[in-house]
Structure formats: C-alpha cells, structure tokens
Amino acid sequence: MATKTISEAEVRQLITLTQEAPSWANGQPTKYYVAMTPEKVAAVQELVGDFNKRNVQGAPVLMVSTYEKAKSGFFQGQATNEIGEGWGAYDNGVSNAYLVLIARAMGFDTLIMGMRDSDALRTLCAEAIPGCSVSVLRDLGGNNRVVRVSLPPR
C-alpha cells in the first residue's frame, strides 16, 4: 500500500523532466492526466481491472499517460512510413520509461499497467486531454489535489 506523498510541484517537476525524452521531430506527443483527489483516483481505479486495482490500493496519485494521434511519424498530415500511428505509441513508451526512471530517482515508486478500460479512461480524461489515445497508467505516492498537465513542446 502506498504511503509516500508527492506534491503538485513534484509532479510538475517529474513531468517537466520527463519531457526531455526523445520523440519524433521532438514533438513530445505524450500528455499526462494526473488524478490527485480521492474522487479522481477512485474514478481511475475503477477502470483498471480487479488485479490492477489491488496493486494500486491506497495510492493517492494515479497518472494516465496518453499521446496525441497523428503527430509522431506524420508530416503534413500523412504517415511518413509504414509504421504510421505506431510512432506515437513508441514515443509514448519512451516517455513513460523516462518518467519511471525519473520518478525512481526522485524517490517514488511506479507501476505501469496495461490492463484497463481505455474507452472509459478516454471519456474520463477527455475534458483534460482531448483527442488523445490512452496508453498506460502508473501510481505515485501523493497528496489530495488535481493536476492536469499538458506541456507544450520544447
């Protein structure tokens, strides 16, 4: 059970540092929705399946990692090669790896979860991050605030 706390400033620092991850044309397609209130955390927890729900029990912060479609691997609206939209998922994975490593360096534990109700998560996060494809989740020790982070490309 998670007991460590993380401030909004620490979450922002974590995501800012994560933005250093390389991406297609340095486009930084990855965006994060950070649930920090008990209500938002509970809403996200309901969408990750029973196994994952047990793994994040007591985690006061959950992050939904997303990426903007048709950004990585695209030029002037067209896929530049046969991988197409796969580049967005690839860049999202690289960003997530950076996030996990940086979180650990900051003293926080993380858990990447792929089992989830992606359609329901898209609906939950749509207001914060329109047009994004939900990818993975992680948990961090945290406080009781809501943070929506969508940083512009460097």
mmCIF file with all atom_site columns, C-alpha atoms in Angstrom:
data_model
loop_
_atom_site.group_PDB
_atom_site.id
_atom_site.type_symbol
_atom_site.label_atom_id
_atom_site.label_alt_id
_atom_site.label_comp_id
_atom_site.label_asym_id
_atom_site.label_entity_id
_atom_site.label_seq_id
_atom_site.pdbx_PDB_ins_code
_atom_site.Cartn_x
_atom_site.Cartn_y
_atom_site.Cartn_z
_atom_site.occupancy
_atom_site.B_iso_or_equiv
_atom_site.pdbx_formal_charge
_atom_site.auth_seq_id
_atom_site.auth_comp_id
_atom_site.auth_asym_id
_atom_site.auth_atom_id
_atom_site.pdbx_PDB_model_num
ATOM 1   C CA . MET A 1 1   ? 0.000   0.000  0.000   1.00 0.00 ? 1   MET A CA 1
ATOM 2   C CA . ALA A 1 2   ? 1.378   3.420  -0.975  1.00 0.00 ? 2   ALA A CA 1
ATOM 3   C CA . THR A 1 3   ? 2.087   5.815  1.860   1.00 0.00 ? 3   THR A CA 1
ATOM 4   C CA . LYS A 1 4   ? 4.613   8.284  0.440   1.00 0.00 ? 4   LYS A CA 1
ATOM 5   C CA . THR A 1 5   ? 3.382   11.751 -0.513  1.00 0.00 ? 5   THR A CA 1
ATOM 6   C CA . ILE A 1 6   ? 4.170   13.789 -3.603  1.00 0.00 ? 6   ILE A CA 1
ATOM 7   C CA . SER A 1 7   ? 3.359   17.462 -4.014  1.00 0.00 ? 7   SER A CA 1
ATOM 8   C CA . GLU A 1 8   ? 1.875   19.127 -7.063  1.00 0.00 ? 8   GLU A CA 1
ATOM 9   C CA . ALA A 1 9   ? 5.243   20.862 -7.571  1.00 0.00 ? 9   ALA A CA 1
ATOM 10  C CA . GLU A 1 10  ? 6.998   17.473 -7.551  1.00 0.00 ? 10  GLU A CA 1
ATOM 11  C CA . VAL A 1 11  ? 4.513   16.074 -10.083 1.00 0.00 ? 11  VAL A CA 1
ATOM 12  C CA . ARG A 1 12  ? 5.118   19.057 -12.333 1.00 0.00 ? 12  ARG A CA 1
ATOM 13  C CA . GLN A 1 13  ? 8.892   18.666 -11.929 1.00 0.00 ? 13  GLN A CA 1
ATOM 14  C CA . LEU A 1 14  ? 8.633   14.964 -12.771 1.00 0.00 ? 14  LEU A CA 1
ATOM 15  C CA . ILE A 1 15  ? 6.653   15.646 -15.942 1.00 0.00 ? 15  ILE A CA 1
ATOM 16  C CA . THR A 1 16  ? 8.859   18.572 -16.956 1.00 0.00 ? 16  THR A CA 1
ATOM 17  C CA . LEU A 1 17  ? 11.958  16.371 -16.661 1.00 0.00 ? 17  LEU A CA 1
ATOM 18  C CA . THR A 1 18  ? 10.183  13.561 -18.494 1.00 0.00 ? 18  THR A CA 1
ATOM 19  C CA . GLN A 1 19  ? 9.662   15.942 -21.396 1.00 0.00 ? 19  GLN A CA 1
ATOM 20  C CA . GLU A 1 20  ? 13.405  15.593 -22.097 1.00 0.00 ? 20  GLU A CA 1
ATOM 21  C CA . ALA A 1 21  ? 12.663  12.147 -23.558 1.00 0.00 ? 21  ALA A CA 1
ATOM 22  C CA . PRO A 1 22  ? 13.447  11.965 -27.262 1.00 0.00 ? 22  PRO A CA 1
ATOM 23  C CA . SER A 1 23  ? 10.498  11.874 -29.640 1.00 0.00 ? 23  SER A CA 1
ATOM 24  C CA . TRP A 1 24  ? 9.747   12.089 -33.353 1.00 0.00 ? 24  TRP A CA 1
ATOM 25  C CA . ALA A 1 25  ? 10.883  15.546 -34.552 1.00 0.00 ? 25  ALA A CA 1
ATOM 26  C CA . ASN A 1 26  ? 10.996  16.480 -30.844 1.00 0.00 ? 26  ASN A CA 1
ATOM 27  C CA . GLY A 1 27  ? 7.203   16.773 -30.998 1.00 0.00 ? 27  GLY A CA 1
ATOM 28  C CA . GLN A 1 28  ? 6.613   15.499 -27.445 1.00 0.00 ? 28  GLN A CA 1
ATOM 29  C CA . PRO A 1 29  ? 3.272   13.784 -28.173 1.00 0.00 ? 29  PRO A CA 1
ATOM 30  C CA . THR A 1 30  ? 2.915   12.347 -24.657 1.00 0.00 ? 30  THR A CA 1
ATOM 31  C CA . LYS A 1 31  ? 0.483   14.056 -22.309 1.00 0.00 ? 31  LYS A CA 1
ATOM 32  C CA . TYR A 1 32  ? -0.478  13.136 -18.743 1.00 0.00 ? 32  TYR A CA 1
ATOM 33  C CA . TYR A 1 33  ? -3.667  13.281 -16.743 1.00 0.00 ? 33  TYR A CA 1
ATOM 34  C CA . VAL A 1 34  ? -2.841  13.232 -13.032 1.00 0.00 ? 34  VAL A CA 1
ATOM 35  C CA . ALA A 1 35  ? -5.575  12.195 -10.582 1.00 0.00 ? 35  ALA A CA 1
ATOM 36  C CA . MET A 1 36  ? -4.754  13.534 -7.122  1.00 0.00 ? 36  MET A CA 1
ATOM 37  C CA . THR A 1 37  ? -8.106  13.930 -5.366  1.00 0.00 ? 37  THR A CA 1
ATOM 38  C CA . PRO A 1 38  ? -9.623  10.857 -3.702  1.00 0.00 ? 38  PRO A CA 1
ATOM 39  C CA . GLU A 1 39  ? -12.608 11.115 -6.077  1.00 0.00 ? 39  GLU A CA 1
ATOM 40  C CA . LYS A 1 40  ? -10.483 11.224 -9.252  1.00 0.00 ? 40  LYS A CA 1
ATOM 41  C CA . VAL A 1 41  ? -8.169  8.459  -8.017  1.00 0.00 ? 41  VAL A CA 1
ATOM 42  C CA . ALA A 1 42  ? -11.205 6.283  -7.239  1.00 0.00 ? 42  ALA A CA 1
ATOM 43  C CA . ALA A 1 43  ? -12.659 7.004  -10.692 1.00 0.00 ? 43  ALA A CA 1
ATOM 44  C CA . VAL A 1 44  ? -9.423  5.910  -12.383 1.00 0.00 ? 44  VAL A CA 1
ATOM 45  C CA . GLN A 1 45  ? -9.062  2.873  -10.105 1.00 0.00 ? 45  GLN A CA 1
ATOM 46  C CA . GLU A 1 46  ? -12.483 1.644  -11.206 1.00 0.00 ? 46  GLU A CA 1
ATOM 47  C CA . LEU A 1 47  ? -11.196 1.440  -14.781 1.00 0.00 ? 47  LEU A CA 1
ATOM 48  C CA . VAL A 1 48  ? -8.021  -0.616 -14.327 1.00 0.00 ? 48  VAL A CA 1
ATOM 49  C CA . GLY A 1 49  ? -9.466  -4.053 -13.571 1.00 0.00 ? 49  GLY A CA 1
ATOM 50  C CA . ASP A 1 50  ? -9.529  -6.035 -10.329 1.00 0.00 ? 50  ASP A CA 1
ATOM 51  C CA . PHE A 1 51  ? -5.904  -7.206 -10.452 1.00 0.00 ? 51  PHE A CA 1
ATOM 52  C CA . ASN A 1 52  ? -4.522  -3.710 -11.001 1.00 0.00 ? 52  ASN A CA 1
ATOM 53  C CA . LYS A 1 53  ? -6.998  -2.220 -8.537  1.00 0.00 ? 53  LYS A CA 1
ATOM 54  C CA . ARG A 1 54  ? -5.431  -4.355 -5.812  1.00 0.00 ? 54  ARG A CA 1
ATOM 55  C CA . ASN A 1 55  ? -1.942  -3.295 -6.895  1.00 0.00 ? 55  ASN A CA 1
ATOM 56  C CA . VAL A 1 56  ? -2.706  0.413  -6.559  1.00 0.00 ? 56  VAL A CA 1
ATOM 57  C CA . GLN A 1 57  ? -4.851  0.227  -3.440  1.00 0.00 ? 57  GLN A CA 1
ATOM 58  C CA . GLY A 1 58  ? -4.033  3.215  -1.275  1.00 0.00 ? 58  GLY A CA 1
ATOM 59  C CA . ALA A 1 59  ? -2.079  5.012  -3.999  1.00 0.00 ? 59  ALA A CA 1
ATOM 60  C CA . PRO A 1 60  ? -3.245  8.595  -3.670  1.00 0.00 ? 60  PRO A CA 1
ATOM 61  C CA . VAL A 1 61  ? -1.995  9.610  -7.146  1.00 0.00 ? 61  VAL A CA 1
ATOM 62  C CA . LEU A 1 62  ? -2.643  7.903  -10.475 1.00 0.00 ? 62  LEU A CA 1
ATOM 63  C CA . MET A 1 63  ? -1.382  9.164  -13.823 1.00 0.00 ? 63  MET A CA 1
ATOM 64  C CA . VAL A 1 64  ? -2.888  8.368  -17.192 1.00 0.00 ? 64  VAL A CA 1
ATOM 65  C CA . SER A 1 65  ? -0.325  8.552  -19.962 1.00 0.00 ? 65  SER A CA 1
ATOM 66  C CA . THR A 1 66  ? -1.635  9.500  -23.398 1.00 0.00 ? 66  THR A CA 1
ATOM 67  C CA . TYR A 1 67  ? -0.316  10.619 -26.758 1.00 0.00 ? 67  TYR A CA 1
ATOM 68  C CA . GLU A 1 68  ? -1.593  12.895 -29.480 1.00 0.00 ? 68  GLU A CA 1
ATOM 69  C CA . LYS A 1 69  ? -2.589  10.938 -32.565 1.00 0.00 ? 69  LYS A CA 1
ATOM 70  C CA . ALA A 1 70  ? -1.150  11.778 -35.993 1.00 0.00 ? 70  ALA A CA 1
ATOM 71  C CA . LYS A 1 71  ? 1.793   13.691 -34.507 1.00 0.00 ? 71  LYS A CA 1
ATOM 72  C CA . SER A 1 72  ? 4.758   11.298 -34.317 1.00 0.00 ? 72  SER A CA 1
ATOM 73  C CA . GLY A 1 73  ? 5.530   9.692  -37.659 1.00 0.00 ? 73  GLY A CA 1
ATOM 74  C CA . PHE A 1 74  ? 3.462   12.184 -39.627 1.00 0.00 ? 74  PHE A CA 1
ATOM 75  C CA . PHE A 1 75  ? 4.393   15.072 -41.902 1.00 0.00 ? 75  PHE A CA 1
ATOM 76  C CA . GLN A 1 76  ? 1.781   17.451 -43.287 1.00 0.00 ? 76  GLN A CA 1
ATOM 77  C CA . GLY A 1 77  ? -0.950  15.111 -42.068 1.00 0.00 ? 77  GLY A CA 1
ATOM 78  C CA . GLN A 1 78  ? 0.409   11.991 -43.795 1.00 0.00 ? 78  GLN A CA 1
ATOM 79  C CA . ALA A 1 79  ? 2.200   8.996  -42.289 1.00 0.00 ? 79  ALA A CA 1
ATOM 80  C CA . THR A 1 80  ? 5.839   9.126  -43.351 1.00 0.00 ? 80  THR A CA 1
ATOM 81  C CA . ASN A 1 81  ? 6.288   5.338  -43.449 1.00 0.00 ? 81  ASN A CA 1
ATOM 82  C CA . GLU A 1 82  ? 4.544   2.005  -42.876 1.00 0.00 ? 82  GLU A CA 1
ATOM 83  C CA . ILE A 1 83  ? 4.692   2.313  -39.077 1.00 0.00 ? 83  ILE A CA 1
ATOM 84  C CA . GLY A 1 84  ? 2.336   5.315  -39.135 1.00 0.00 ? 84  GLY A CA 1
ATOM 85  C CA . GLU A 1 85  ? 0.492   5.751  -35.840 1.00 0.00 ? 85  GLU A CA 1
ATOM 86  C CA . GLY A 1 86  ? 2.827   3.234  -34.217 1.00 0.00 ? 86  GLY A CA 1
ATOM 87  C CA . TRP A 1 87  ? 5.359   6.026  -33.775 1.00 0.00 ? 87  TRP A CA 1
ATOM 88  C CA . GLY A 1 88  ? 3.038   7.788  -31.313 1.00 0.00 ? 88  GLY A CA 1
ATOM 89  C CA . ALA A 1 89  ? 2.820   4.665  -29.174 1.00 0.00 ? 89  ALA A CA 1
ATOM 90  C CA . TYR A 1 90  ? 6.588   4.229  -29.467 1.00 0.00 ? 90  TYR A CA 1
ATOM 91  C CA . ASP A 1 91  ? 7.281   7.812  -28.352 1.00 0.00 ? 91  ASP A CA 1
ATOM 92  C CA . ASN A 1 92  ? 4.772   7.407  -25.535 1.00 0.00 ? 92  ASN A CA 1
ATOM 93  C CA . GLY A 1 93  ? 6.619   4.302  -24.355 1.00 0.00 ? 93  GLY A CA 1
ATOM 94  C CA . VAL A 1 94  ? 9.966   6.109  -24.391 1.00 0.00 ? 94  VAL A CA 1
ATOM 95  C CA . SER A 1 95  ? 8.436   8.972  -22.405 1.00 0.00 ? 95  SER A CA 1
ATOM 96  C CA . ASN A 1 96  ? 6.933   6.512  -19.924 1.00 0.00 ? 96  ASN A CA 1
ATOM 97  C CA . ALA A 1 97  ? 10.337  4.864  -19.456 1.00 0.00 ? 97  ALA A CA 1
ATOM 98  C CA . TYR A 1 98  ? 11.844  8.270  -18.680 1.00 0.00 ? 98  TYR A CA 1
ATOM 99  C CA . LEU A 1 99  ? 9.014   9.005  -16.249 1.00 0.00 ? 99  LEU A CA 1
ATOM 100 C CA . VAL A 1 100 ? 9.578   5.735  -14.369 1.00 0.00 ? 100 VAL A CA 1
ATOM 101 C CA . LEU A 1 101 ? 13.338  6.313  -14.138 1.00 0.00 ? 101 LEU A CA 1
ATOM 102 C CA . ILE A 1 102 ? 12.998  9.953  -13.074 1.00 0.00 ? 102 ILE A CA 1
ATOM 103 C CA . ALA A 1 103 ? 10.303  9.095  -10.518 1.00 0.00 ? 103 ALA A CA 1
ATOM 104 C CA . ARG A 1 104 ? 12.613  6.452  -9.035  1.00 0.00 ? 104 ARG A CA 1
ATOM 105 C CA . ALA A 1 105 ? 15.494  8.965  -8.907  1.00 0.00 ? 105 ALA A CA 1
ATOM 106 C CA . MET A 1 106 ? 13.134  11.341 -7.049  1.00 0.00 ? 106 MET A CA 1
ATOM 107 C CA . GLY A 1 107 ? 12.358  8.560  -4.544  1.00 0.00 ? 107 GLY A CA 1
ATOM 108 C CA . PHE A 1 108 ? 8.941   7.493  -5.850  1.00 0.00 ? 108 PHE A CA 1
ATOM 109 C CA . ASP A 1 109 ? 7.786   4.047  -6.926  1.00 0.00 ? 109 ASP A CA 1
ATOM 110 C CA . THR A 1 110 ? 5.757   3.449  -10.055 1.00 0.00 ? 110 THR A CA 1
ATOM 111 C CA . LEU A 1 111 ? 3.698   0.692  -11.608 1.00 0.00 ? 111 LEU A CA 1
ATOM 112 C CA . ILE A 1 112 ? 2.894   0.609  -15.308 1.00 0.00 ? 112 ILE A CA 1
ATOM 113 C CA . MET A 1 113 ? -0.458  -1.014 -16.032 1.00 0.00 ? 113 MET A CA 1
ATOM 114 C CA . GLY A 1 114 ? -1.689  -2.020 -19.464 1.00 0.00 ? 114 GLY A CA 1
ATOM 115 C CA . MET A 1 115 ? -4.913  -3.731 -18.400 1.00 0.00 ? 115 MET A CA 1
ATOM 116 C CA . ARG A 1 116 ? -7.597  -1.028 -18.349 1.00 0.00 ? 116 ARG A CA 1
ATOM 117 C CA . ASP A 1 117 ? -10.833 0.134  -19.875 1.00 0.00 ? 117 ASP A CA 1
ATOM 118 C CA . SER A 1 118 ? -9.276  2.501  -22.412 1.00 0.00 ? 118 SER A CA 1
ATOM 119 C CA . ASP A 1 119 ? -12.587 3.815  -23.775 1.00 0.00 ? 119 ASP A CA 1
ATOM 120 C CA . ALA A 1 120 ? -13.817 4.733  -20.292 1.00 0.00 ? 120 ALA A CA 1
ATOM 121 C CA . LEU A 1 121 ? -10.460 6.326  -19.466 1.00 0.00 ? 121 LEU A CA 1
ATOM 122 C CA . ARG A 1 122 ? -10.649 8.380  -22.665 1.00 0.00 ? 122 ARG A CA 1
ATOM 123 C CA . THR A 1 123 ? -14.075 9.593  -21.576 1.00 0.00 ? 123 THR A CA 1
ATOM 124 C CA . LEU A 1 124 ? -12.826 10.382 -18.059 1.00 0.00 ? 124 LEU A CA 1
ATOM 125 C CA . CYS A 1 125 ? -9.825  12.300 -19.385 1.00 0.00 ? 125 CYS A CA 1
ATOM 126 C CA . ALA A 1 126 ? -11.452 13.846 -22.478 1.00 0.00 ? 126 ALA A CA 1
ATOM 127 C CA . GLU A 1 127 ? -12.001 17.215 -20.832 1.00 0.00 ? 127 GLU A CA 1
ATOM 128 C CA . ALA A 1 128 ? -8.360  17.440 -19.799 1.00 0.00 ? 128 ALA A CA 1
ATOM 129 C CA . ILE A 1 129 ? -6.731  15.946 -22.878 1.00 0.00 ? 129 ILE A CA 1
ATOM 130 C CA . PRO A 1 130 ? -8.961  15.994 -25.974 1.00 0.00 ? 130 PRO A CA 1
ATOM 131 C CA . GLY A 1 131 ? -8.017  13.875 -28.957 1.00 0.00 ? 131 GLY A CA 1
ATOM 132 C CA . CYS A 1 132 ? -5.510  11.658 -27.180 1.00 0.00 ? 132 CYS A CA 1
ATOM 133 C CA . SER A 1 133 ? -5.094  7.916  -27.138 1.00 0.00 ? 133 SER A CA 1
ATOM 134 C CA . VAL A 1 134 ? -4.882  6.446  -23.630 1.00 0.00 ? 134 VAL A CA 1
ATOM 135 C CA . SER A 1 135 ? -1.890  4.195  -23.175 1.00 0.00 ? 135 SER A CA 1
ATOM 136 C CA . VAL A 1 136 ? -0.743  3.237  -19.658 1.00 0.00 ? 136 VAL A CA 1
ATOM 137 C CA . LEU A 1 137 ? -1.127  4.181  -16.024 1.00 0.00 ? 137 LEU A CA 1
ATOM 138 C CA . ARG A 1 138 ? 1.201   4.448  -13.090 1.00 0.00 ? 138 ARG A CA 1
ATOM 139 C CA . ASP A 1 139 ? 0.822   5.217  -9.415  1.00 0.00 ? 139 ASP A CA 1
ATOM 140 C CA . LEU A 1 140 ? 2.818   7.530  -7.184  1.00 0.00 ? 140 LEU A CA 1
ATOM 141 C CA . GLY A 1 141 ? 2.523   8.398  -3.519  1.00 0.00 ? 141 GLY A CA 1
ATOM 142 C CA . GLY A 1 142 ? 0.618   11.679 -3.383  1.00 0.00 ? 142 GLY A CA 1
ATOM 143 C CA . ASN A 1 143 ? -1.473  14.358 -1.745  1.00 0.00 ? 143 ASN A CA 1
ATOM 144 C CA . ASN A 1 144 ? -5.080  15.355 -2.425  1.00 0.00 ? 144 ASN A CA 1
ATOM 145 C CA . ARG A 1 145 ? -5.003  17.809 -5.351  1.00 0.00 ? 145 ARG A CA 1
ATOM 146 C CA . VAL A 1 146 ? -5.953  17.623 -9.003  1.00 0.00 ? 146 VAL A CA 1
ATOM 147 C CA . VAL A 1 147 ? -3.262  18.326 -11.554 1.00 0.00 ? 147 VAL A CA 1
ATOM 148 C CA . ARG A 1 148 ? -3.806  18.343 -15.291 1.00 0.00 ? 148 ARG A CA 1
ATOM 149 C CA . VAL A 1 149 ? -0.503  18.636 -17.083 1.00 0.00 ? 149 VAL A CA 1
ATOM 150 C CA . SER A 1 150 ? -0.162  19.194 -20.806 1.00 0.00 ? 150 SER A CA 1
ATOM 151 C CA . LEU A 1 151 ? 3.168   20.824 -21.538 1.00 0.00 ? 151 LEU A CA 1
ATOM 152 C CA . PRO A 1 152 ? 3.927   22.427 -24.910 1.00 0.00 ? 152 PRO A CA 1
ATOM 153 C CA . PRO A 1 153 ? 6.834   21.059 -26.955 1.00 0.00 ? 153 PRO A CA 1
ATOM 154 C CA . ARG A 1 154 ? 10.247  22.429 -26.074 1.00 0.00 ? 154 ARG A CA 1
#
